[in-house]
mmCIF file of C-alpha atoms and ligand atoms in Angstrom:
data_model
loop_
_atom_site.group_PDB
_atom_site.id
_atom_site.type_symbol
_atom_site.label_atom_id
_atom_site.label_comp_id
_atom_site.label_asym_id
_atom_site.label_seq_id
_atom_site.Cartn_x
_atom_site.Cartn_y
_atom_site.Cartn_z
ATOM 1 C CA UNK A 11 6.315 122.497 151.953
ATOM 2 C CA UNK A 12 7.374 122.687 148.386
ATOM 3 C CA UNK A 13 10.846 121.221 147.825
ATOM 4 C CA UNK A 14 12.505 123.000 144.611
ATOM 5 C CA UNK A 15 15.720 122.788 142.756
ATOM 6 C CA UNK A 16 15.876 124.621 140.026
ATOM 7 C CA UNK A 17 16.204 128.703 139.603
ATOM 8 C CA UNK A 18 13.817 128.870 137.310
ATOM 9 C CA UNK A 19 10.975 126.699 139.191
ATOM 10 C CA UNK A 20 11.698 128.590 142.408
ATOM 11 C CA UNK A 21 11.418 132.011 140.434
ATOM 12 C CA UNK A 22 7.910 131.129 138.790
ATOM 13 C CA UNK A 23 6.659 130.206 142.529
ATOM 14 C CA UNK A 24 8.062 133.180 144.206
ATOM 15 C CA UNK A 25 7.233 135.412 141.033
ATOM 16 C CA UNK A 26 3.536 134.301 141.772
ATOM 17 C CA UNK A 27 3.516 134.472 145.445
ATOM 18 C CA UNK A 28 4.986 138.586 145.212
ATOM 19 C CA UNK A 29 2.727 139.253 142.501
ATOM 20 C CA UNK A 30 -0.197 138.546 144.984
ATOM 21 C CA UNK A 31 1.287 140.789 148.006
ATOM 22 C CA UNK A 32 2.951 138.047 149.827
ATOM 23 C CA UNK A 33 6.430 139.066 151.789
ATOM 24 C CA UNK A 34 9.338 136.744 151.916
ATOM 25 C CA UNK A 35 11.150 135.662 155.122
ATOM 26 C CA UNK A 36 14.609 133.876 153.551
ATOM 27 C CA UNK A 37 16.920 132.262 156.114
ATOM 28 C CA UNK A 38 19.803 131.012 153.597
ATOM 29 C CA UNK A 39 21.844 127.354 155.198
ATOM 30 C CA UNK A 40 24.266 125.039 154.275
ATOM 31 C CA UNK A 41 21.556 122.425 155.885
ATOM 32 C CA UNK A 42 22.512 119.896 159.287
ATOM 33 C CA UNK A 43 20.026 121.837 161.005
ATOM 34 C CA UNK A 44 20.230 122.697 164.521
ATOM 35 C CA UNK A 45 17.810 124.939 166.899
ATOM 36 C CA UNK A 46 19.991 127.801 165.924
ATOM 37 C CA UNK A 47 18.389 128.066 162.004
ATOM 38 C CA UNK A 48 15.250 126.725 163.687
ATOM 39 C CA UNK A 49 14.872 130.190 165.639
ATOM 40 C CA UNK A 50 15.847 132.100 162.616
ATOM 41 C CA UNK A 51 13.275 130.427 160.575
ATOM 42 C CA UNK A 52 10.350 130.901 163.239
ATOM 43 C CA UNK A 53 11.239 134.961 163.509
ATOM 44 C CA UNK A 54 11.056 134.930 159.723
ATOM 45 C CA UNK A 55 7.729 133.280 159.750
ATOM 46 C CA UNK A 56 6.154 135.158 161.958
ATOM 47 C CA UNK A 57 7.207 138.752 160.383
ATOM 48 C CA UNK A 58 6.634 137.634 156.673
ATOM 49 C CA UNK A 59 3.798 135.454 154.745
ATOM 50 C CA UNK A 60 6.309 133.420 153.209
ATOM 51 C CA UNK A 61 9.714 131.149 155.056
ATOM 52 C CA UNK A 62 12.355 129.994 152.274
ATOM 53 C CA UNK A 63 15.413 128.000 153.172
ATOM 54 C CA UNK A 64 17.689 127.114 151.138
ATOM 55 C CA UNK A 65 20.437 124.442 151.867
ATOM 56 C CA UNK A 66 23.254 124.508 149.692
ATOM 57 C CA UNK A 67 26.832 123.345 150.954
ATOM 58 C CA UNK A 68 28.386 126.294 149.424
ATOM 59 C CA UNK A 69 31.911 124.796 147.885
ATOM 60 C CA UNK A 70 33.582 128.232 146.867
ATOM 61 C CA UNK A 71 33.599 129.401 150.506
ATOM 62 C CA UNK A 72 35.722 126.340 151.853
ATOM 63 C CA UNK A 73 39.351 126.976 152.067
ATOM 64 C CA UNK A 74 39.789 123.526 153.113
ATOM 65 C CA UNK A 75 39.374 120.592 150.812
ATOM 66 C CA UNK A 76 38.047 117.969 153.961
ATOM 67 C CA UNK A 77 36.442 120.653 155.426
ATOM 68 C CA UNK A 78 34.122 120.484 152.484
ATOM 69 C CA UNK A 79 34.166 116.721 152.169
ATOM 70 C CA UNK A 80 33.393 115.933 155.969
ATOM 71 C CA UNK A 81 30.502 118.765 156.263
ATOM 72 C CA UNK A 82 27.326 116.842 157.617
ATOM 73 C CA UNK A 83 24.784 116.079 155.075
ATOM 74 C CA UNK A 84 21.439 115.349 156.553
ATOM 75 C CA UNK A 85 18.472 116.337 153.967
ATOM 76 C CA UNK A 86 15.994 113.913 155.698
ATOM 77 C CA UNK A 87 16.173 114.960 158.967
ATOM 78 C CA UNK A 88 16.249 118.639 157.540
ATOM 79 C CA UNK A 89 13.276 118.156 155.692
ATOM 80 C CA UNK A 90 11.684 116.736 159.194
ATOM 81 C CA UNK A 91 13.043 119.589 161.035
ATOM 82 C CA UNK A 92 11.337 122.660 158.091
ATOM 83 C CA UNK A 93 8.320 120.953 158.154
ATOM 84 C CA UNK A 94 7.948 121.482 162.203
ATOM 85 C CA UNK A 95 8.438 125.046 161.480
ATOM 86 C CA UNK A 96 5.636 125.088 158.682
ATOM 87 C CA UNK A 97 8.452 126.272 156.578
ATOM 88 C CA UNK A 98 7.140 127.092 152.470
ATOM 89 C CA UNK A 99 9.423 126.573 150.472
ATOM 90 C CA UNK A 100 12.961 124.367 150.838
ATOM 91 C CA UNK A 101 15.270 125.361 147.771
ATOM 92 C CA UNK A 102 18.283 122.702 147.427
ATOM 93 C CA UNK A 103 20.280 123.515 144.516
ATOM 94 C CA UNK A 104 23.282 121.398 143.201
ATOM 95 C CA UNK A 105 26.555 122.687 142.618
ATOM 96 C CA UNK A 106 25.639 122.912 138.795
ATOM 97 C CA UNK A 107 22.134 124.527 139.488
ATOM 98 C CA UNK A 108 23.988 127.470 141.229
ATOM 99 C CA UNK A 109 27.622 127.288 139.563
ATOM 100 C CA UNK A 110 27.140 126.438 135.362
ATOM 101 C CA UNK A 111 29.964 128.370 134.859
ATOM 102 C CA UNK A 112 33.467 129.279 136.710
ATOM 103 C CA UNK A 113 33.191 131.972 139.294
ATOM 104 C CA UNK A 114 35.647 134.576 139.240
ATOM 105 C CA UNK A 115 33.744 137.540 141.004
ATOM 106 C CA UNK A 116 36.222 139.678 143.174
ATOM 107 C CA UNK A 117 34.494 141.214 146.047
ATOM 108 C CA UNK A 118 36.460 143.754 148.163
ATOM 109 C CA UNK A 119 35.261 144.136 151.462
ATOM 110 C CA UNK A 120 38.381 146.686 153.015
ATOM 111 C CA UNK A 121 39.743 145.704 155.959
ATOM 112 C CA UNK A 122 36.130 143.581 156.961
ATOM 113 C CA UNK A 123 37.079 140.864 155.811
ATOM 114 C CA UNK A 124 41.226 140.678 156.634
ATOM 115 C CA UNK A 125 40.721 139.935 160.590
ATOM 116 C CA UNK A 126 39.538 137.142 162.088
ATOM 117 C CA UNK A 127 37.891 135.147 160.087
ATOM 118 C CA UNK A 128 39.378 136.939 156.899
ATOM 119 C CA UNK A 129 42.720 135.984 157.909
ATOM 120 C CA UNK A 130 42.913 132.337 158.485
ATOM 121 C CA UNK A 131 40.333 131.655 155.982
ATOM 122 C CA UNK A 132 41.408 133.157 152.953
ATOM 123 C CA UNK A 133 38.843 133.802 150.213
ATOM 124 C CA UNK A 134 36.086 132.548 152.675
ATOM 125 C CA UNK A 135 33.857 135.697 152.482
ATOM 126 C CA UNK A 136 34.390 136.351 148.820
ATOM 127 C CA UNK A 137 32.959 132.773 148.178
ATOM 128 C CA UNK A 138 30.306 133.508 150.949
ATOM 129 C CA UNK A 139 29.008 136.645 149.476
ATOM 130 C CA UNK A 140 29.162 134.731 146.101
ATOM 131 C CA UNK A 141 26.637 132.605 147.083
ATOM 132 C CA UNK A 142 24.736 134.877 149.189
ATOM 133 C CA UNK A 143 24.177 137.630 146.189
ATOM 134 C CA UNK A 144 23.188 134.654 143.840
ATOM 135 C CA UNK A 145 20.342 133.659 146.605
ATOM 136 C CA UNK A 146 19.290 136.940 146.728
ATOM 137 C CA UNK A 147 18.920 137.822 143.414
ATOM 138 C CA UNK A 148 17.394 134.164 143.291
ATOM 139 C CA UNK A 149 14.895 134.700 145.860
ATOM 140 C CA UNK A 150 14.781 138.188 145.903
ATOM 141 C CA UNK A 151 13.754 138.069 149.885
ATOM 142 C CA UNK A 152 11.958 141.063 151.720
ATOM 143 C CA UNK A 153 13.764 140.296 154.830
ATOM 144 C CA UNK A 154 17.172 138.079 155.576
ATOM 145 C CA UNK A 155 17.560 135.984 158.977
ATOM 146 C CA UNK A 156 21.246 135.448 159.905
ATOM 147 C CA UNK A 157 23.301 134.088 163.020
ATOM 148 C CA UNK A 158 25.333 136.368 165.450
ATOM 149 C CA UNK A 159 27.159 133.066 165.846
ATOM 150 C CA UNK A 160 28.469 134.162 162.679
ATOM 151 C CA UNK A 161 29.378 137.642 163.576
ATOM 152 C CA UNK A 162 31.934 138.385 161.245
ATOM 153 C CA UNK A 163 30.091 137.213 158.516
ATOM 154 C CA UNK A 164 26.598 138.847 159.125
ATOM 155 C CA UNK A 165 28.629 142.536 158.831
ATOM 156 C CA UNK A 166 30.105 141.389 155.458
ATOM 157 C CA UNK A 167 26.563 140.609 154.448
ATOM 158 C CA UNK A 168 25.539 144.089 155.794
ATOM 159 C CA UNK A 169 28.478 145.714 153.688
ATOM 160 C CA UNK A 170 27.607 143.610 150.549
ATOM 161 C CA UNK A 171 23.972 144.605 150.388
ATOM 162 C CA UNK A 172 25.146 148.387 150.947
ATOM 163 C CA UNK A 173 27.682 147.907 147.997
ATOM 164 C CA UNK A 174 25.325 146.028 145.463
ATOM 165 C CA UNK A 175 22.096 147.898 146.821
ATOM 166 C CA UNK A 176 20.009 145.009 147.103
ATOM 167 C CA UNK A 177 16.660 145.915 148.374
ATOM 168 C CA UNK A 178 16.377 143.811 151.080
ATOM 169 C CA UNK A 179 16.678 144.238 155.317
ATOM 170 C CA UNK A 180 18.908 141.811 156.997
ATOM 171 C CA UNK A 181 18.140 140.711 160.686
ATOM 172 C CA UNK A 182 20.788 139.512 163.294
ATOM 173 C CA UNK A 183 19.596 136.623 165.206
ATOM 174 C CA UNK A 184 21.531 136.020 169.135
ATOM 175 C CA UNK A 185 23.152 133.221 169.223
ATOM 176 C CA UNK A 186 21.700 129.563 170.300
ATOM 177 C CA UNK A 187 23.427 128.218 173.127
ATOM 178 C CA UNK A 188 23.566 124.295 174.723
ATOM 179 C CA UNK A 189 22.152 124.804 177.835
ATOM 180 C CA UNK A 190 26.055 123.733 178.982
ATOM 181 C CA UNK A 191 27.167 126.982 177.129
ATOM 182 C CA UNK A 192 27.957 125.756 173.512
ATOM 183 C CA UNK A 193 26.784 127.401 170.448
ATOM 184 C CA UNK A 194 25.182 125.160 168.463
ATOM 185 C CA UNK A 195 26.913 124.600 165.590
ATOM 186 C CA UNK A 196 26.468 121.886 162.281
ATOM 187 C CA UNK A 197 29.987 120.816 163.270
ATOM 188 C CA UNK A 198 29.525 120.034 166.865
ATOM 189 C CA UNK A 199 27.891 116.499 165.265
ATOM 190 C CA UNK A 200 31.470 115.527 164.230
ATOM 191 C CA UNK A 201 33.225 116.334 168.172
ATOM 192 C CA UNK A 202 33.222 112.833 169.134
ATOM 193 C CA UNK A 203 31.831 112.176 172.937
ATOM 194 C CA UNK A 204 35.236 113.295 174.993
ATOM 195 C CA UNK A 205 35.474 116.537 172.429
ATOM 196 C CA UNK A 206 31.753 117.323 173.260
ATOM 197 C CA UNK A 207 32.262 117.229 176.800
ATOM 198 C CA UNK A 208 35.270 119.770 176.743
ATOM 199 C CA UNK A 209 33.421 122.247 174.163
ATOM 200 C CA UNK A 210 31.747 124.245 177.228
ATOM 201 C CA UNK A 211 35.130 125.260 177.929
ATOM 202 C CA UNK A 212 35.112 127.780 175.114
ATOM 203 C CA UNK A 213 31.417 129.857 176.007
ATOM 204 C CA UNK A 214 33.384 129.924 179.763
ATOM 205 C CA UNK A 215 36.370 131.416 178.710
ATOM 206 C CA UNK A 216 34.021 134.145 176.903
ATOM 207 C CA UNK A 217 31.843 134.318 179.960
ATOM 208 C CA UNK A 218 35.393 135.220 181.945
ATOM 209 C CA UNK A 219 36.295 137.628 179.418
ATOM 210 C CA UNK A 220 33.140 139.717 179.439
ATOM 211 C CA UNK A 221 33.277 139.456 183.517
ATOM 212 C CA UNK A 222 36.094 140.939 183.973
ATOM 213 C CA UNK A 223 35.872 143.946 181.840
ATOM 214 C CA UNK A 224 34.977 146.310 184.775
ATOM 215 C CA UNK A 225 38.486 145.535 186.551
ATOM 216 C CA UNK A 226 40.807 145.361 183.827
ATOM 217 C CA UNK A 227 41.461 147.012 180.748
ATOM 218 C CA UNK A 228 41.090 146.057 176.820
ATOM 219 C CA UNK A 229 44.962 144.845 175.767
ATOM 220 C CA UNK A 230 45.867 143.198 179.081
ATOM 221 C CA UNK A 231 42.177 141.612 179.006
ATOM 222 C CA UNK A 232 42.858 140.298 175.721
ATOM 223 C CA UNK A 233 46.037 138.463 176.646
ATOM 224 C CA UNK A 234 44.460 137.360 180.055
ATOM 225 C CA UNK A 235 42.157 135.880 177.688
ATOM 226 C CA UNK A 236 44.625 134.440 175.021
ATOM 227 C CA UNK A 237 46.702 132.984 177.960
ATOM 228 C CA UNK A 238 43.901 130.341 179.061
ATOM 229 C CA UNK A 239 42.697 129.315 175.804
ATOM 230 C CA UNK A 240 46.128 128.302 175.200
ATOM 231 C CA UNK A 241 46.950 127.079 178.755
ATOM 232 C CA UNK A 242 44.239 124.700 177.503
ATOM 233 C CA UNK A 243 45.863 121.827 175.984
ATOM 234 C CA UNK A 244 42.823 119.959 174.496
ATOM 235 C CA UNK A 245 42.205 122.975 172.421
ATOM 236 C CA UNK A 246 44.562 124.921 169.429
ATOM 237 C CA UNK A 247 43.572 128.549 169.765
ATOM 238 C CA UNK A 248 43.784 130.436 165.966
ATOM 239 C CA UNK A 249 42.511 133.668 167.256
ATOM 240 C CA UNK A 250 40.833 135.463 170.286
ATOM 241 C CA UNK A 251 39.891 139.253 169.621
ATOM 242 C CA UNK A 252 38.173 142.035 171.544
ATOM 243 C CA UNK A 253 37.027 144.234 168.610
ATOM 244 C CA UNK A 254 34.835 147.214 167.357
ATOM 245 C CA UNK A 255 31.501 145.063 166.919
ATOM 246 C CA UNK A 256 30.689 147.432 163.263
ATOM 247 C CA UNK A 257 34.538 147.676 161.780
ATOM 248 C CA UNK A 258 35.823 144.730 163.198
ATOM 249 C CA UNK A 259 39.241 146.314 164.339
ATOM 250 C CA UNK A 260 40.942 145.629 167.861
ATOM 251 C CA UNK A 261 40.247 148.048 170.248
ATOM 252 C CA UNK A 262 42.409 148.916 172.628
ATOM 253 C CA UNK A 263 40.482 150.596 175.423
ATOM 254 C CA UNK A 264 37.077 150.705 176.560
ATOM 255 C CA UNK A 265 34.578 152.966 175.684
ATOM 256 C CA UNK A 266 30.919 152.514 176.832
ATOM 257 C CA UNK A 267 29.801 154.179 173.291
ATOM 258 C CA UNK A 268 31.787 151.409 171.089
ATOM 259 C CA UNK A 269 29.849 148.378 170.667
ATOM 260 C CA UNK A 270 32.670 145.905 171.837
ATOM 261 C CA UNK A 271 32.627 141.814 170.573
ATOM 262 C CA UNK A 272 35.211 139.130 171.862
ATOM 263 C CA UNK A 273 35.161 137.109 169.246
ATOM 264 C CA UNK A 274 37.081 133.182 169.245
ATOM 265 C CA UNK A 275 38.338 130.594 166.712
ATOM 266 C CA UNK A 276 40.087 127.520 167.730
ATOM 267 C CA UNK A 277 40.582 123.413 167.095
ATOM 268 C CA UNK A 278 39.154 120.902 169.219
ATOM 269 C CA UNK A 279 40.512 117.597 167.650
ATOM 270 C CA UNK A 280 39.998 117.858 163.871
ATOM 271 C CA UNK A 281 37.141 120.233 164.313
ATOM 272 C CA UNK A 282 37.072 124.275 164.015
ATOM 273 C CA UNK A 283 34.709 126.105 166.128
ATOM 274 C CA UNK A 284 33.564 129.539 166.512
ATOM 275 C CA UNK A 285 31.815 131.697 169.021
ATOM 276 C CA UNK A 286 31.579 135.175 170.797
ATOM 277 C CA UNK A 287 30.234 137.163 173.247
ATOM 278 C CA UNK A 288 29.026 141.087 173.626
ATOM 279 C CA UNK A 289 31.295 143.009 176.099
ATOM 280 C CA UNK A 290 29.634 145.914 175.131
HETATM 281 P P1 AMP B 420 25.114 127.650 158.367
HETATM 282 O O1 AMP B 420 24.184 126.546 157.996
HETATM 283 O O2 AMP B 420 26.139 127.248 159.383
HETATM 284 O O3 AMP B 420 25.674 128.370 157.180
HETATM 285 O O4 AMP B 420 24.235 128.715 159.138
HETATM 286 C C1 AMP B 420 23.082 129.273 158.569
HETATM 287 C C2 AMP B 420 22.643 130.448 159.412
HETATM 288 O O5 AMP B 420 22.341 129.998 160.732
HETATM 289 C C3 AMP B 420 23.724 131.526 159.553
HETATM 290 O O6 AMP B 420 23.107 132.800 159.489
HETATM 291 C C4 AMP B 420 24.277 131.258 160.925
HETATM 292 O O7 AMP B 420 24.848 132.390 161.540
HETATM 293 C C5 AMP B 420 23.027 130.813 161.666
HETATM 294 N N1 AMP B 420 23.394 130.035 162.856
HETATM 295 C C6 AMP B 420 24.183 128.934 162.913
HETATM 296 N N2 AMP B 420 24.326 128.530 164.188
HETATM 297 C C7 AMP B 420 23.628 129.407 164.965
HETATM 298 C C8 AMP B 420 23.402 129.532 166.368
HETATM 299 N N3 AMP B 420 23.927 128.685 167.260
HETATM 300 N N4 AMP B 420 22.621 130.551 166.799
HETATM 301 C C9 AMP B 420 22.091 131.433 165.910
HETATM 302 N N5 AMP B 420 22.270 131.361 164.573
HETATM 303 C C10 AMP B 420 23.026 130.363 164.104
#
């Protein structure tokens, strides 16, 4: 595996590589790996010639200043973990490397990016396409691996390669489970033992949700919902949401031809997580 860090020494090997027909698989990561990026990097080995990762811990998409400082950091098992997955070439920036100068781009992504997500992390997704555009032009990928975990993000990506017409096809990758039900996540490493054994609570609650769909509808679902995540004392719900699964919006009723996502965000301790589950 080659380890880079520089744009211009990962350009010359990637200018080489195209130049001699080779596709590239690029699974972009803020590193702490987990079997969720593993499974995005063997799907983008097997349908390209090429796997880059990158692992940058992206600092203009954190809204929260500890969030940022407390993020695992764990570049030797990482590099343990690519080289399993006979992945090509790791790219691991710095902060300078990717940010020389101040960053003032202004993405709008309509009303994407002011749900969910949007809402209670403000200026998240303009800092996350930030980075991802950079990569891109960077790596200049054939094909782009990313999480459903992330669902809110992955349709900002989709919008931001529509809007900047980058030439490249990005692939949504289900969601890596615990066998107990919890998405695997970088940040489950910081629940301490107790918190880890309560975090199965949250894939339930989803499991509930998408049960009872066929005997109740959308609104009085969604506050069924709402009601036990916050009958649940160990947890601080920020949002639950039953939604359209390509605008994002609430929906209020069901409709077999609407792709339909309930989609979660809550505390456990001092940790945020996220998940969701297809209704539709
Ligand atoms: P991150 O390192 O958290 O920025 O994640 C890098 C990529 O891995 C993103 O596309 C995530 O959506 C994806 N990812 C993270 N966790 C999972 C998971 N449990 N299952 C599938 N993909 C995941």
């Amino acid at each position: 595996m080659k380890v880079l860090s520089t744009i211009k020494e990962i350009r010359a090997y990637l200018e080489q590589k195209k130049a001699g027909g080779k596709t590239i698989g690029f699974v972009p990561t803020m590193g702490a790996l987990h079997k969720g990026h593993l499974e995005l990097m063997l799907r983008a080995k097997e349908e390209n010639d090429l796997l880059v990762v990158s692992i940058f811990v992206n600092p203009v998409q954190f809204n929260n200043a500890d969030d940022l400082k407390n993020y695992p950091r764990t570049l030797e098992e990482d590099t343990k973990k690519l080289e399993s997955v006979n992945c090509d070439v790791l790219f691991i920036p710095d902060v300078e490397e990717m940010y020389p100068q101040v960053v003032t781009t202004q993405y709008n992504f309509g009303t994407l990016e002011t749900v969910m997500e949007g809402r209670f992390r403000p200026g998240h997704f303009n800092g996350v396409a930030i980075v991802v555009k950079r990569l891109f032009d960077i790596v200049t990928p054939d094909r782009a691996y990313f999480g459903e975990k992330d669902f809110q993000q992955l349709a900002i990506i989709k919008k931001l390669v529509a809007m900047e017409k980058i030439p490249v096809e990005i692939i949504p990758c289900p969601i890596v489970r615990e066998t107990d039900g919890l998405a695997m996540s970088s940040r489950n490493r910081l629940l301490s033992p107790e918190e880890r054994k309560l975090a199965p609570f949250i894939y339930k609650t989803l499991q509930e949700a998408k049960r009872r769909r066929n005997h109740i509808c959308a609104n009085p679902l969604r506050q069924m919902i709402i009601n036990i995540f916050e009958g649940n004392k160990n947890f601080k719900l920020e949002y639950f949401d039953i939604v359209n699964d390509k605008t994002l919006q609430p929906i209020n009723g069901w409709n077999d031809k609407v792709g339909t996502v309930a989609c979660v965000a809550l505390w456990l301790g001092n940790i945020r997580l996220i998940d969701n589950i297809r209704i539709i």
